[in-house]
Coordinates of C-alpha atoms in Angstrom, one line a residue:
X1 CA -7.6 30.2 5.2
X2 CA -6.9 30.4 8.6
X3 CA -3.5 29.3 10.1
X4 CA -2.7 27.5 13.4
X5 CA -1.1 31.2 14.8
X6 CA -1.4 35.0 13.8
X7 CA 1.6 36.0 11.6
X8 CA 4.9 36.6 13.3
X9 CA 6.1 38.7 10.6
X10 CA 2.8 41.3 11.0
X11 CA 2.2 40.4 14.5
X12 CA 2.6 43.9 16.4
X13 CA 5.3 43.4 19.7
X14 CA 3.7 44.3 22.9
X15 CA 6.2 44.6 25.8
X16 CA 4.6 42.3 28.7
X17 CA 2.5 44.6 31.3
X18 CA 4.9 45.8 34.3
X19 CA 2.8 43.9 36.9
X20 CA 3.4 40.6 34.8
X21 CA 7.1 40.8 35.1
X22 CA 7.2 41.8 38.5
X23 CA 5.0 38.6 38.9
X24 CA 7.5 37.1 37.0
X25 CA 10.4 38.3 39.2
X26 CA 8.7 37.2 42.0
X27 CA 8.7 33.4 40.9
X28 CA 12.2 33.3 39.4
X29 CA 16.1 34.4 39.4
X30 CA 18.1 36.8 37.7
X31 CA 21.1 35.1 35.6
X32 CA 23.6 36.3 33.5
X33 CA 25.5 35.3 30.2
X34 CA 28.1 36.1 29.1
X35 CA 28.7 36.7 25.1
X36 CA 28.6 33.7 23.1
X37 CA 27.3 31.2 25.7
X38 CA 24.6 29.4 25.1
X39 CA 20.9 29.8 26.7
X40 CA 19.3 26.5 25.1
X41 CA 21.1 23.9 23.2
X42 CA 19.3 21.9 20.6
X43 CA 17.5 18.7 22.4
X44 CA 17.3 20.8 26.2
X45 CA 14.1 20.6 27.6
X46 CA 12.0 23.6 27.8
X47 CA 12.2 23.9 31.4
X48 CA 12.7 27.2 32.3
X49 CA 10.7 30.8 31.2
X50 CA 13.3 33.6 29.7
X51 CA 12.6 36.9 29.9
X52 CA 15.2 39.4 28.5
X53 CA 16.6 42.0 30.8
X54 CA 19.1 43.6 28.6
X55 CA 21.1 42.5 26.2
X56 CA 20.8 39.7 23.2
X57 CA 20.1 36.3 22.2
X58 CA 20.2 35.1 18.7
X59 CA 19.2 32.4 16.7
X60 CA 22.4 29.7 16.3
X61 CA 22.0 27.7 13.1
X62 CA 23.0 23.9 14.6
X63 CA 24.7 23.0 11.5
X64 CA 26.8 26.0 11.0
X65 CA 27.1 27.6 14.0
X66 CA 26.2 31.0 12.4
X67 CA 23.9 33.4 13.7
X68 CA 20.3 32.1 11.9
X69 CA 18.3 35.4 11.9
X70 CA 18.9 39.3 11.4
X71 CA 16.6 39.7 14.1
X72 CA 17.2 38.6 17.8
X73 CA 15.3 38.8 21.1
X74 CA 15.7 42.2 22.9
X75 CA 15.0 43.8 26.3
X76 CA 11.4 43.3 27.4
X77 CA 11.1 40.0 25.3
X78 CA 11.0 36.2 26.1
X79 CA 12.2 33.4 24.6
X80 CA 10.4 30.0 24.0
X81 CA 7.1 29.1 21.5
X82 CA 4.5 26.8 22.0
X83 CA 6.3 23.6 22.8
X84 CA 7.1 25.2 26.5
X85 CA 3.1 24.0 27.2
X86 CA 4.1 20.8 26.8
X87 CA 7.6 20.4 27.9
X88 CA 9.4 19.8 24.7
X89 CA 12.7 20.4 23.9
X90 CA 14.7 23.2 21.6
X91 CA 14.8 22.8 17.9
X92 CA 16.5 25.6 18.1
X93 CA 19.8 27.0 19.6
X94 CA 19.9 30.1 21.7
X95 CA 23.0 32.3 22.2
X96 CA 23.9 35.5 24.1
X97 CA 24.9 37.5 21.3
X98 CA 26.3 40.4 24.0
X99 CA 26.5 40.2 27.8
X100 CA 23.1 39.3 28.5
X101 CA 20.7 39.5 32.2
X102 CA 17.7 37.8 32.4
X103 CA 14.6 36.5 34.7
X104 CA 14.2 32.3 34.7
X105 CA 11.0 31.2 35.7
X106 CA 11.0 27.6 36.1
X107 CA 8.2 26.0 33.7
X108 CA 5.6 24.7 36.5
X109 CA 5.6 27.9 38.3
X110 CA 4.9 30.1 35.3
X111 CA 2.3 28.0 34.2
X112 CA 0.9 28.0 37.3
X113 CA 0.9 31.7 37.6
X114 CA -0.2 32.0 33.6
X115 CA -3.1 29.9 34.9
X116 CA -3.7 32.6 37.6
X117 CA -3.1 35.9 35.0
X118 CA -5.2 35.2 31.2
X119 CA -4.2 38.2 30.4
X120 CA -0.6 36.9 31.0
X121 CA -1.6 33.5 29.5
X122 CA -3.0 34.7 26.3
X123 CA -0.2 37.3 25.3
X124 CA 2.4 34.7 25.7
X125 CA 0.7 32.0 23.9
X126 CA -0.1 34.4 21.2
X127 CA 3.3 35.0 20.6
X128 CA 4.4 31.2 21.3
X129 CA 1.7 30.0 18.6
X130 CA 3.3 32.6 16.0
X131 CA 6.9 31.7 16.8
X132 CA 5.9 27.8 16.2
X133 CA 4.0 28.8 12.9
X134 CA 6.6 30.8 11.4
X135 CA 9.4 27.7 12.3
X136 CA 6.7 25.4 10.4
X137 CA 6.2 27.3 7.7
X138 CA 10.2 28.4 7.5
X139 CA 11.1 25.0 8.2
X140 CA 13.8 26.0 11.2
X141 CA 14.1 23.5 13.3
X142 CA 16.0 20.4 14.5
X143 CA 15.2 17.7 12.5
X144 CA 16.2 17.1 8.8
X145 CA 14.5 14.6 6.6
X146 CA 16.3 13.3 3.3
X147 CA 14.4 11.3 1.0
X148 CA 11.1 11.0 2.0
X149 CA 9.7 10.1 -1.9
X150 CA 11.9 7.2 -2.1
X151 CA 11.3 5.7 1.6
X152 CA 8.4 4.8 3.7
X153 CA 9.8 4.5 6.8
X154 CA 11.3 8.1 6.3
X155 CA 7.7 8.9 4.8
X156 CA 6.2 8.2 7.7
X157 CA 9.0 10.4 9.9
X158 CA 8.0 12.9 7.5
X159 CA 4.2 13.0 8.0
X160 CA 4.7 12.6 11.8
X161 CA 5.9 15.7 12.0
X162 CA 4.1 17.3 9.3
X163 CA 0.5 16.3 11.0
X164 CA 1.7 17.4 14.3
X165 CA 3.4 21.2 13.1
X166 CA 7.2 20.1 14.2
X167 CA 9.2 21.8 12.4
X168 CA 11.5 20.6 10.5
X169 CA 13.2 20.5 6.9
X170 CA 12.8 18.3 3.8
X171 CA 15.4 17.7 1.3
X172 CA 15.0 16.1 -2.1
X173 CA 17.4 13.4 -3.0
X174 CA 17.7 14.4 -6.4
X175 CA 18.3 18.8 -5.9
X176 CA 21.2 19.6 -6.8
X177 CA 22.0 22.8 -3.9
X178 CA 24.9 23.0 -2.1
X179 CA 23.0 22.2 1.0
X180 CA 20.8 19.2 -0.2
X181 CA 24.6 18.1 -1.3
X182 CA 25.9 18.9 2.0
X183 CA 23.4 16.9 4.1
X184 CA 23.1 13.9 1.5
X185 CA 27.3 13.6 2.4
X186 CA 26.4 13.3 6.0
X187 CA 23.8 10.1 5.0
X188 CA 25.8 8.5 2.1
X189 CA 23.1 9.5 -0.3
X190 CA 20.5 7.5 1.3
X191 CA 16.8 8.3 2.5
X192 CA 17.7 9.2 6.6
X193 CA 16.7 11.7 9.2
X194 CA 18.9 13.8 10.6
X195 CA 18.5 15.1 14.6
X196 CA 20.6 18.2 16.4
X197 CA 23.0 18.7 14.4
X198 CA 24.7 15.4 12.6
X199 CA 23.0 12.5 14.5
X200 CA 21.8 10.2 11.6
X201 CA 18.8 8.4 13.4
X202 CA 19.2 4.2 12.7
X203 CA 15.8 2.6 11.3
X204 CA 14.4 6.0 11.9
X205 CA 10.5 5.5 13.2
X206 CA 8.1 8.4 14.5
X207 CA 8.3 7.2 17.9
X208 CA 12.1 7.3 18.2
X209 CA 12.2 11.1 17.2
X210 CA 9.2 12.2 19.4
X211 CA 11.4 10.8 22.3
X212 CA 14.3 12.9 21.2
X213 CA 11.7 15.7 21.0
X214 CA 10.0 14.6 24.7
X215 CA 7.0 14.2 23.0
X216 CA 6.9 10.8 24.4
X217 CA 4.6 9.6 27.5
X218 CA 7.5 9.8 30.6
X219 CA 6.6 6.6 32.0
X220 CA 8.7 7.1 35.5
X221 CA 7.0 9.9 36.2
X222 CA 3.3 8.5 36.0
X223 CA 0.4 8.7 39.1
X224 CA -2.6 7.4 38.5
X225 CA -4.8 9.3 36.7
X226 CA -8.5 11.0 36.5
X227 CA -9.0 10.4 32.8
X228 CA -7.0 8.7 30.1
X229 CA -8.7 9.6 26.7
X230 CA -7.6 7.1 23.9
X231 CA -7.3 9.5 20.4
X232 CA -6.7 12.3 19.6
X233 CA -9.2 13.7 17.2
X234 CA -11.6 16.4 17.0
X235 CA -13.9 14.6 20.4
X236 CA -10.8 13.6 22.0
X237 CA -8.7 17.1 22.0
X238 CA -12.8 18.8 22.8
X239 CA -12.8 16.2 25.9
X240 CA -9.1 17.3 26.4
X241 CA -9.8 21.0 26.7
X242 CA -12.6 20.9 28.9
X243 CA -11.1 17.9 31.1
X244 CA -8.4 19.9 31.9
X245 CA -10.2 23.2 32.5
X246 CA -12.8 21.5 35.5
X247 CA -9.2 20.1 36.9
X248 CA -9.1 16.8 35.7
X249 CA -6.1 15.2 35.6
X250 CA -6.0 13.8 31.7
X251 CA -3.9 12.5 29.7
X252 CA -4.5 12.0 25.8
X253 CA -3.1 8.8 23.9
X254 CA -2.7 9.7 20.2
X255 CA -1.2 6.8 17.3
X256 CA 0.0 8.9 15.1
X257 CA -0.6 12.5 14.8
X258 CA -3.5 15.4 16.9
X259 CA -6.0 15.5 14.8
X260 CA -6.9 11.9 13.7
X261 CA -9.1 11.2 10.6
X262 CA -10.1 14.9 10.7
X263 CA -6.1 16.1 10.2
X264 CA -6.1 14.2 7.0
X265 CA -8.1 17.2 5.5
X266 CA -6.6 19.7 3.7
X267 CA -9.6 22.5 4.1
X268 CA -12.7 22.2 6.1
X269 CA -15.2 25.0 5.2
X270 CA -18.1 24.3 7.2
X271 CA -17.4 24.3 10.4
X272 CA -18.1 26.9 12.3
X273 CA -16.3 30.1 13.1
X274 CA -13.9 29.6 10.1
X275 CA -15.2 31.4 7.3
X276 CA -12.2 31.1 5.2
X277 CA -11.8 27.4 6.0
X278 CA -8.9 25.8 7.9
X279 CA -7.5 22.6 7.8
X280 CA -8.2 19.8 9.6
X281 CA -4.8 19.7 11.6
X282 CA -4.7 23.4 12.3
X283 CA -8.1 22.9 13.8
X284 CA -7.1 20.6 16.4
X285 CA -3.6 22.1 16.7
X286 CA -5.6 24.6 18.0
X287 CA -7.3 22.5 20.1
X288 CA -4.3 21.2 21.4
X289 CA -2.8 24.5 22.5
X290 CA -6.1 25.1 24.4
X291 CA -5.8 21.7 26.6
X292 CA -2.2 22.2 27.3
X293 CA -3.0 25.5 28.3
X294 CA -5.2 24.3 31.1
X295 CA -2.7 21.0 32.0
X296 CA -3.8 18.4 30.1
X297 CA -0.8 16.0 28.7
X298 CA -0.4 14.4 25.3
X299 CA 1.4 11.4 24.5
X300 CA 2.4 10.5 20.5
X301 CA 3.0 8.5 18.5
X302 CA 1.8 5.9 21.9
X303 CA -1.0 3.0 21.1
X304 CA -3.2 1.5 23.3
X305 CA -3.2 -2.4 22.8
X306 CA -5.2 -3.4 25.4
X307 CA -7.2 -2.1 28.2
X308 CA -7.7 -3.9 32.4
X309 CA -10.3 -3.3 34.8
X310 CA -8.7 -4.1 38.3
X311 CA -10.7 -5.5 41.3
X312 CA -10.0 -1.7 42.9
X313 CA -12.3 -0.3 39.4
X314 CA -9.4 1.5 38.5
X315 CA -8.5 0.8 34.2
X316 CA -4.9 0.4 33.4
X317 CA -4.0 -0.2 29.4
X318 CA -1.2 -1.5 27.9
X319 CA 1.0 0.6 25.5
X320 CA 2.7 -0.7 22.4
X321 CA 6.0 -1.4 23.9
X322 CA 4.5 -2.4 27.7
X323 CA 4.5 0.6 29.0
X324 CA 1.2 0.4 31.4
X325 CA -0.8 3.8 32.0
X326 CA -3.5 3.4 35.0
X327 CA -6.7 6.1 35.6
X328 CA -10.1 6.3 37.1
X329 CA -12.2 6.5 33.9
X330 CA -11.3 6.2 30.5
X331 CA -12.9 8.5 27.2
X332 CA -13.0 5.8 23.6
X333 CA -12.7 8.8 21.0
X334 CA -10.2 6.3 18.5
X335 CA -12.5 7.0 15.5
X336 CA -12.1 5.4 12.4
X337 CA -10.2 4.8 9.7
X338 CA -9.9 4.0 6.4
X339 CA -10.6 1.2 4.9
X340 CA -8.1 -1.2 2.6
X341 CA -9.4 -2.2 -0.8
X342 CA -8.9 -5.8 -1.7
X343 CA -7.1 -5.5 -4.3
X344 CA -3.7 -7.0 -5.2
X345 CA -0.5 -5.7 -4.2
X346 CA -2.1 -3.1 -2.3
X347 CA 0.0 -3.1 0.8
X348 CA 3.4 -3.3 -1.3
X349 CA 2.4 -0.2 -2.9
X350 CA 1.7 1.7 0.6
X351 CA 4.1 4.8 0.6
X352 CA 5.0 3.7 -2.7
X353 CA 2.2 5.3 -4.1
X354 CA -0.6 4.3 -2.2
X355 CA -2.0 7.2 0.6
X356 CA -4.5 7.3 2.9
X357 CA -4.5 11.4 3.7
X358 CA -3.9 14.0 1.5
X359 CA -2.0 16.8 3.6
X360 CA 1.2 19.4 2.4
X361 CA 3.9 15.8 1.9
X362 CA 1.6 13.8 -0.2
X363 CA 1.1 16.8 -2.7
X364 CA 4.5 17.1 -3.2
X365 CA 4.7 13.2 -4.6
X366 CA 2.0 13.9 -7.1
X367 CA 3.2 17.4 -9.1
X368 CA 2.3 17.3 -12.6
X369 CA 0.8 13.6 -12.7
X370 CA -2.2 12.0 -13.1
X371 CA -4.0 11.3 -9.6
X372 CA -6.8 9.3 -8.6
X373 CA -9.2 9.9 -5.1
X374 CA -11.4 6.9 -4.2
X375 CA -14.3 7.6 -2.7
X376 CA -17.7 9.9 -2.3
X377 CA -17.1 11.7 1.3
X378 CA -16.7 15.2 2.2
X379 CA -12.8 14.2 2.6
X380 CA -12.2 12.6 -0.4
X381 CA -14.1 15.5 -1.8
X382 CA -11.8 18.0 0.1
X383 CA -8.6 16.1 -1.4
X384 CA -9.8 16.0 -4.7
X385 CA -9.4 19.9 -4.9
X386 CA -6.5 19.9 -2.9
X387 CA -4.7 17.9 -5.0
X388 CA -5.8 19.7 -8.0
X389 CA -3.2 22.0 -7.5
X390 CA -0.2 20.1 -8.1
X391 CA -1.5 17.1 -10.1
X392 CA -2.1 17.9 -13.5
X393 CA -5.5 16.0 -12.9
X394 CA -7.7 14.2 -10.6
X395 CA -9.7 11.5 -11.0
X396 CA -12.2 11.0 -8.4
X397 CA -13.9 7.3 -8.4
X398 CA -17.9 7.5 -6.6
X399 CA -18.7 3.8 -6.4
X400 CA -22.6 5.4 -6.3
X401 CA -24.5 6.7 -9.0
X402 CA -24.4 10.7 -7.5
X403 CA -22.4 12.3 -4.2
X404 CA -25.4 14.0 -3.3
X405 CA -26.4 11.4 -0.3
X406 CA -22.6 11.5 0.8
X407 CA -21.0 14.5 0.1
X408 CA -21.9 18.4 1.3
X409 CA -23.6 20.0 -1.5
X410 CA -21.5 23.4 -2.1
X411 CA -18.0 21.0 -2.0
X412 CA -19.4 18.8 -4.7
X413 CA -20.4 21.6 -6.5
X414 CA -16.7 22.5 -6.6
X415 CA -15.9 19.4 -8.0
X416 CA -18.3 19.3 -10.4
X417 CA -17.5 22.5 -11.8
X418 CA -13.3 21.9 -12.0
X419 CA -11.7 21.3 -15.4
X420 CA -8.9 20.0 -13.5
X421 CA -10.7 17.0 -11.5
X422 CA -13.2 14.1 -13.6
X423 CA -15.5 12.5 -11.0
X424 CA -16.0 8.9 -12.3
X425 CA -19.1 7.4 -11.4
X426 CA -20.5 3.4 -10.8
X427 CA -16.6 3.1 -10.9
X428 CA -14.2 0.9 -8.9
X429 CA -10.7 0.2 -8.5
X430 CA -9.5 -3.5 -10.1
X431 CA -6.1 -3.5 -10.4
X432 CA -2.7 -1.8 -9.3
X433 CA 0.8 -1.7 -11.1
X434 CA 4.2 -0.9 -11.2
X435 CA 7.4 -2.2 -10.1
X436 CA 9.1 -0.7 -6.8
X437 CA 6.1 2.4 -7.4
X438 CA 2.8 2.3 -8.7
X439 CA 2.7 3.8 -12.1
X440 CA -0.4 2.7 -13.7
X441 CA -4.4 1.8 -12.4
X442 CA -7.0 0.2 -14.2
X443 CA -10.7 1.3 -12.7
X444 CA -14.2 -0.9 -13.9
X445 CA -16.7 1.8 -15.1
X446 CA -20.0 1.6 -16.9
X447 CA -17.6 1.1 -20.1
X448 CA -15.5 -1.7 -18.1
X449 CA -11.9 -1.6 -17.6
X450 CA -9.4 0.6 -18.5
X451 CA -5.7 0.9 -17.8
X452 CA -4.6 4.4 -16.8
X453 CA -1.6 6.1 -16.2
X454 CA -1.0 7.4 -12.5
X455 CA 1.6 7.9 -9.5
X456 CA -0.6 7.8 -7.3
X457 CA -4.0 6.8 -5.4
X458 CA -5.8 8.0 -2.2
X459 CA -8.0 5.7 -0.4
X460 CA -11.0 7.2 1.4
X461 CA -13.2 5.2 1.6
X462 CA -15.4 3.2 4.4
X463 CA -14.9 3.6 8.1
X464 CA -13.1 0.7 10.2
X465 CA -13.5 1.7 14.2
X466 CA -10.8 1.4 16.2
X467 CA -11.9 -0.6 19.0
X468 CA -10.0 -3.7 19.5
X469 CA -7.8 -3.1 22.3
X470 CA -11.0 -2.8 24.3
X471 CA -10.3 -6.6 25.3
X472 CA -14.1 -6.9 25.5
X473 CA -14.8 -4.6 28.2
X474 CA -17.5 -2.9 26.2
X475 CA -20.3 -4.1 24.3
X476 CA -20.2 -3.2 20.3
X477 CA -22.4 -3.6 17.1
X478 CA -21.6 -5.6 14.6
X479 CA -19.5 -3.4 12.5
X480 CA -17.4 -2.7 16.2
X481 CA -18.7 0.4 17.1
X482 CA -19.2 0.7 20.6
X483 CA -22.7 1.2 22.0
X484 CA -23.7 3.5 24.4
X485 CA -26.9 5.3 25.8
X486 CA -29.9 3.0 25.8
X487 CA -28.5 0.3 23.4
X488 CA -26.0 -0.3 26.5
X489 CA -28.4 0.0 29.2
X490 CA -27.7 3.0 29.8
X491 CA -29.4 6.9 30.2
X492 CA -26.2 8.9 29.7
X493 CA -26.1 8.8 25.7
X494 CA -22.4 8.5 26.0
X495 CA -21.9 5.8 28.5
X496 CA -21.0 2.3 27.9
X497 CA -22.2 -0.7 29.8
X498 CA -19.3 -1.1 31.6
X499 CA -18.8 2.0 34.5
X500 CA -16.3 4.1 34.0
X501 CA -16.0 3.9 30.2
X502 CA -17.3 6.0 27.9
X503 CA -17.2 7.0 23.8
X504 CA -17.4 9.9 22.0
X505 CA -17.4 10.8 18.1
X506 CA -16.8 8.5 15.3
X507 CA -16.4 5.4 17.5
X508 CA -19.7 5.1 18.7
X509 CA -22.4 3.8 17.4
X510 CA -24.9 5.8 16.1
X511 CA -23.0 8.8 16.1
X512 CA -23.0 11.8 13.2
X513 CA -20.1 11.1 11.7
X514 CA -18.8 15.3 11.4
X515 CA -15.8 16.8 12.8
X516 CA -18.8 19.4 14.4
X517 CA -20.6 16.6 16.2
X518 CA -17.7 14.8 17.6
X519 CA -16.6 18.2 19.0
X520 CA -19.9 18.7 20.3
X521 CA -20.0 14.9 21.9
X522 CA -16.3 15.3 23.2
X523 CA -17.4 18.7 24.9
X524 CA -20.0 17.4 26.5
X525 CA -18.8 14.1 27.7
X526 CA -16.4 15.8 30.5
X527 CA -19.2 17.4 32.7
X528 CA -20.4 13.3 33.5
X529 CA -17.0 11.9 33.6
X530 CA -16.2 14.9 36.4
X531 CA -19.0 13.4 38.1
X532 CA -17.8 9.9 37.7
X533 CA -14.5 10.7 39.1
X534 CA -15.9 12.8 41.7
X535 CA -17.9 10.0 43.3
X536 CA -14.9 7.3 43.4
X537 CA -12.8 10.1 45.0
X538 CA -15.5 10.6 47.7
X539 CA -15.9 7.2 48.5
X540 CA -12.2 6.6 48.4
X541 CA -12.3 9.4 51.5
X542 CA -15.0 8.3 53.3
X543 CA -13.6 4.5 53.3
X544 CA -10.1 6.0 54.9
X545 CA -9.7 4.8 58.3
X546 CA -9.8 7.4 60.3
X547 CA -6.8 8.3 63.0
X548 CA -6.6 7.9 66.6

């Protein structure tokens, strides 16, 4: 299946082309460290390009303050990975393991000249995208996370992260290594998250650590805007990448994690240029790297509670928190989401045994016990077989009589055809229990009730839009979909009523509900909203008073 970066470990090391560096030169300064100081601390801001010179710089473990890897960056190398596009900071520390020269570019002026020099651009995002995959997948990074089984608000730390490829490291309360030990010391044995080093985060929350990790919208620093796109999903990131490569000036709002509804997949087969399959987050990861390539900005774990039209046209929406971010036109691609069954005790078993995506943490909650999947869509579908691998079955409940009006045929197929997963017809969920966890369901079949053991239950089911905060400014159906096209009055099929605004993907009404469509609607969206904007700029010129 394919990953969100090529292989570090396989990928061959090309020296950068002599013309690049001397471009390099040209933009930055020559420093030099001496051995043992420090290049990056853990929590600096990625602010500056480093190319190596001669000499050394190593991988510091924060915790230890041991050198982290064998391996260490040489002469003709750079430092950084893919959180330089978006002006993170280190997870990890950099030393000078021996006198050390270098070039610093500062960040706006290399990616300035990478925008001038793809050749530049893609060898160093190659190389960034493989550092970031192999920190993922090695779990070297910054942030540690104790306990996420036993807590929700760590859980949802935890799955922050996870959805948006931070790296970072788990630890199971219960292991008994000496560094699980170690770390549990620091937290008095209780579910915590650790940042930098030994800083135990208080009420930990997702948005608290994407500000340590400048992953947060810099508020101070805001102009208004060409294009705010609320969500961050397959349309949105699409909208993102081609807003930002016609020069828009965008910025995308995301709740929780790139990749909205679509991340929650596990494997996506059918889509495209993937042969192999790739997952739902990797997909938009990718995305992601794309739009900050060409400038666009991403804000997350930020939500949109309301949205203004001023008498000047311009849209300004309030943030959780009342933060205010103002711009010219403004792209709807929130989606959907799930669902919640009415059933009792449903939200007191939410991270307590109740999930709504099935991604690499939630697996780890269900090995070797029964699971159940509710619901007869191509992602319930996809987490059904997921799951199989750790659980030591699935139970899939279709409230129809067959999946195939809702579900792609090969993937049912699949299901049909695995010993490991029963798929539960004319069956619904009744009844939830447990005492601080869910341990036990009882579905209503064709045979009635009957109480089953399980740890666990996925809800995928229905699709609630997310269109509330639109404080009536655009007209929906009566599910809240927004309409657009000619059910709005419109001949743009992606317009709303109200100028200015428009909807892409899940959210709108009438709209394929596929990861390929919403791509396809979020691609095309950008070449009117560039015309949009280009029209209030032009008669924002031509109303200037002109000069003596």
């Amino acid at each position: 299946m394919e990953q969100l970066g090529q292989d570090l470990e396989t990928l061959r090391r090309v020296p950068l082309a002599e013309a690049h560096v001397e471009a390099i030169c040209e933009i930055g300064g020559e420093r030099e460290y001496a051995a043992g100081e420090t290049v990056a601390a853990v929590g600096d801001p990625m602010d500056r390009f480093v190319y190596v010179v001669e000499g050394e710089i190593e991988v510091v473990d924060p915790y230890t303050g041991e050198r982290m890897f064998e391996h260490a960056l040489g002469p003709t190398q750079f430092m950084g990975e893919i959180g330089f596009l978006n002006a993170a900071t280190n997870y990890l520390k950099m030393r000078a393991a021996k006198p050390t020269r270098v070039i610093e570019a500062p960040r706006a002026a290399m990616l300035e000249l990478m925008s001038r020099i793809p050749e530049l651009s893609d060898h160093i995002i190659t190389v960034f995208a493989a550092r970031r995959r192999k920190q993922f997948e090695d779990s070297n990074g910054a942030v540690k996370v104790i306990g996420a089984d036993r807590d929700p608000a760590v859980q949802d730390v935890e799955r922050f992260l996870s959805r948006n490829r931070i790296p970072f490291e788990s630890f199971d309360m219960d292991a008994t290594d000496r560094e699980t030990a170690r770390v549990c010391d620091l937290t008095g044995h209780q579910p915590s998250v650790i940042l930098g080093g030994e800083h135990r985060l208080e009420n930990p929350t997702p948005r608290k650590v994407a500000q340590y990790l400048n992953l947060d919208i810099d508020i101070c620093q805001q102009r208004l805007l060409d294009l705010l796109i609320v969500g961050g999903g397959p349309a949105g990131v699409a909208a993102a990448v081609y807003a930002g490569s016609e020069g828009l000036d965008a910025l995308v709002i995301e709740d929780m994690a790139i990749g909205g509804q679509a991340g929650t997949s596990s494997r996506i087969e059918n889509y495209m240029g993937f042969p192999t399959g790739i997952s739902g987050t990797d997909l938009t990861y990718r995305g992601q790297i794309q739009a900050l390539k060409f400038g666009t900005r991403f804000a997350m774990p930020r939500r949109v509670e309301s949205l203004e039209k001023r008498d000047d046209g311009t849209f300004c929406a309030t943030l959780d928190g009342g933060d205010e971010v103002c711009a010219r036109a403004v792209l709807v691609s929130t989606g959907v989401q799930y669902r919640r069954l009415p059933i009792d005790r449903l939200r007191e078993f939410e991270g307590h045994g109740i999930y709504y995506a099935a991604t690499e943490m939630e697996s780890r909650f269900c090995q070797n016990t029964e699971v159940v999947v509710i619901g007869g869509g191509n992602s319930a579908g996809q987490a059904a077989m997921y799951l199989s691998r750790s659980a030591s079955h699935v139970h899939l409940l279709v409230r129809s009589d067959s999946l195939a009006a809702s579900m792609s045929k090969y993937l049912s197929s699949r299901l049909e055809a695995d010993p490991r997963i029963s798929i539960h017809y004319r069956t619904t969920m009744e009844e939830l229990h447990g005492g601080d966890w869910l341990e036990a369901v009882t579905p209503k079949g064709p045979d009635g009730e009957l109480r089953q053991n399980a740890r666990a239950v996925f809800i995928m089911i229905g699709a609630a839009p997310n269109t509330d905060w639109l404080s009536g400014l655009v007209r929906t159906d009566d599910k809240g979909f927004v309409l657009t096209g000619k059910e709005a009055g419109r001949d743009s099929p992606f317009e709303t009523g109200t100028d200015g605004i428009f909807a892409v993907g899940d959210v709108r009404a009438g709209s394929v509900k596929r990861v390929a469509s919403a791509v396809g609607e979020g691609s095309v969206v950008v070449s009117q909203i560039w015309n949009y904007v280009d029209r209030l700029k032009s008669d924002a010129t031509r109303s200037e008073p002109v000069s003596a």
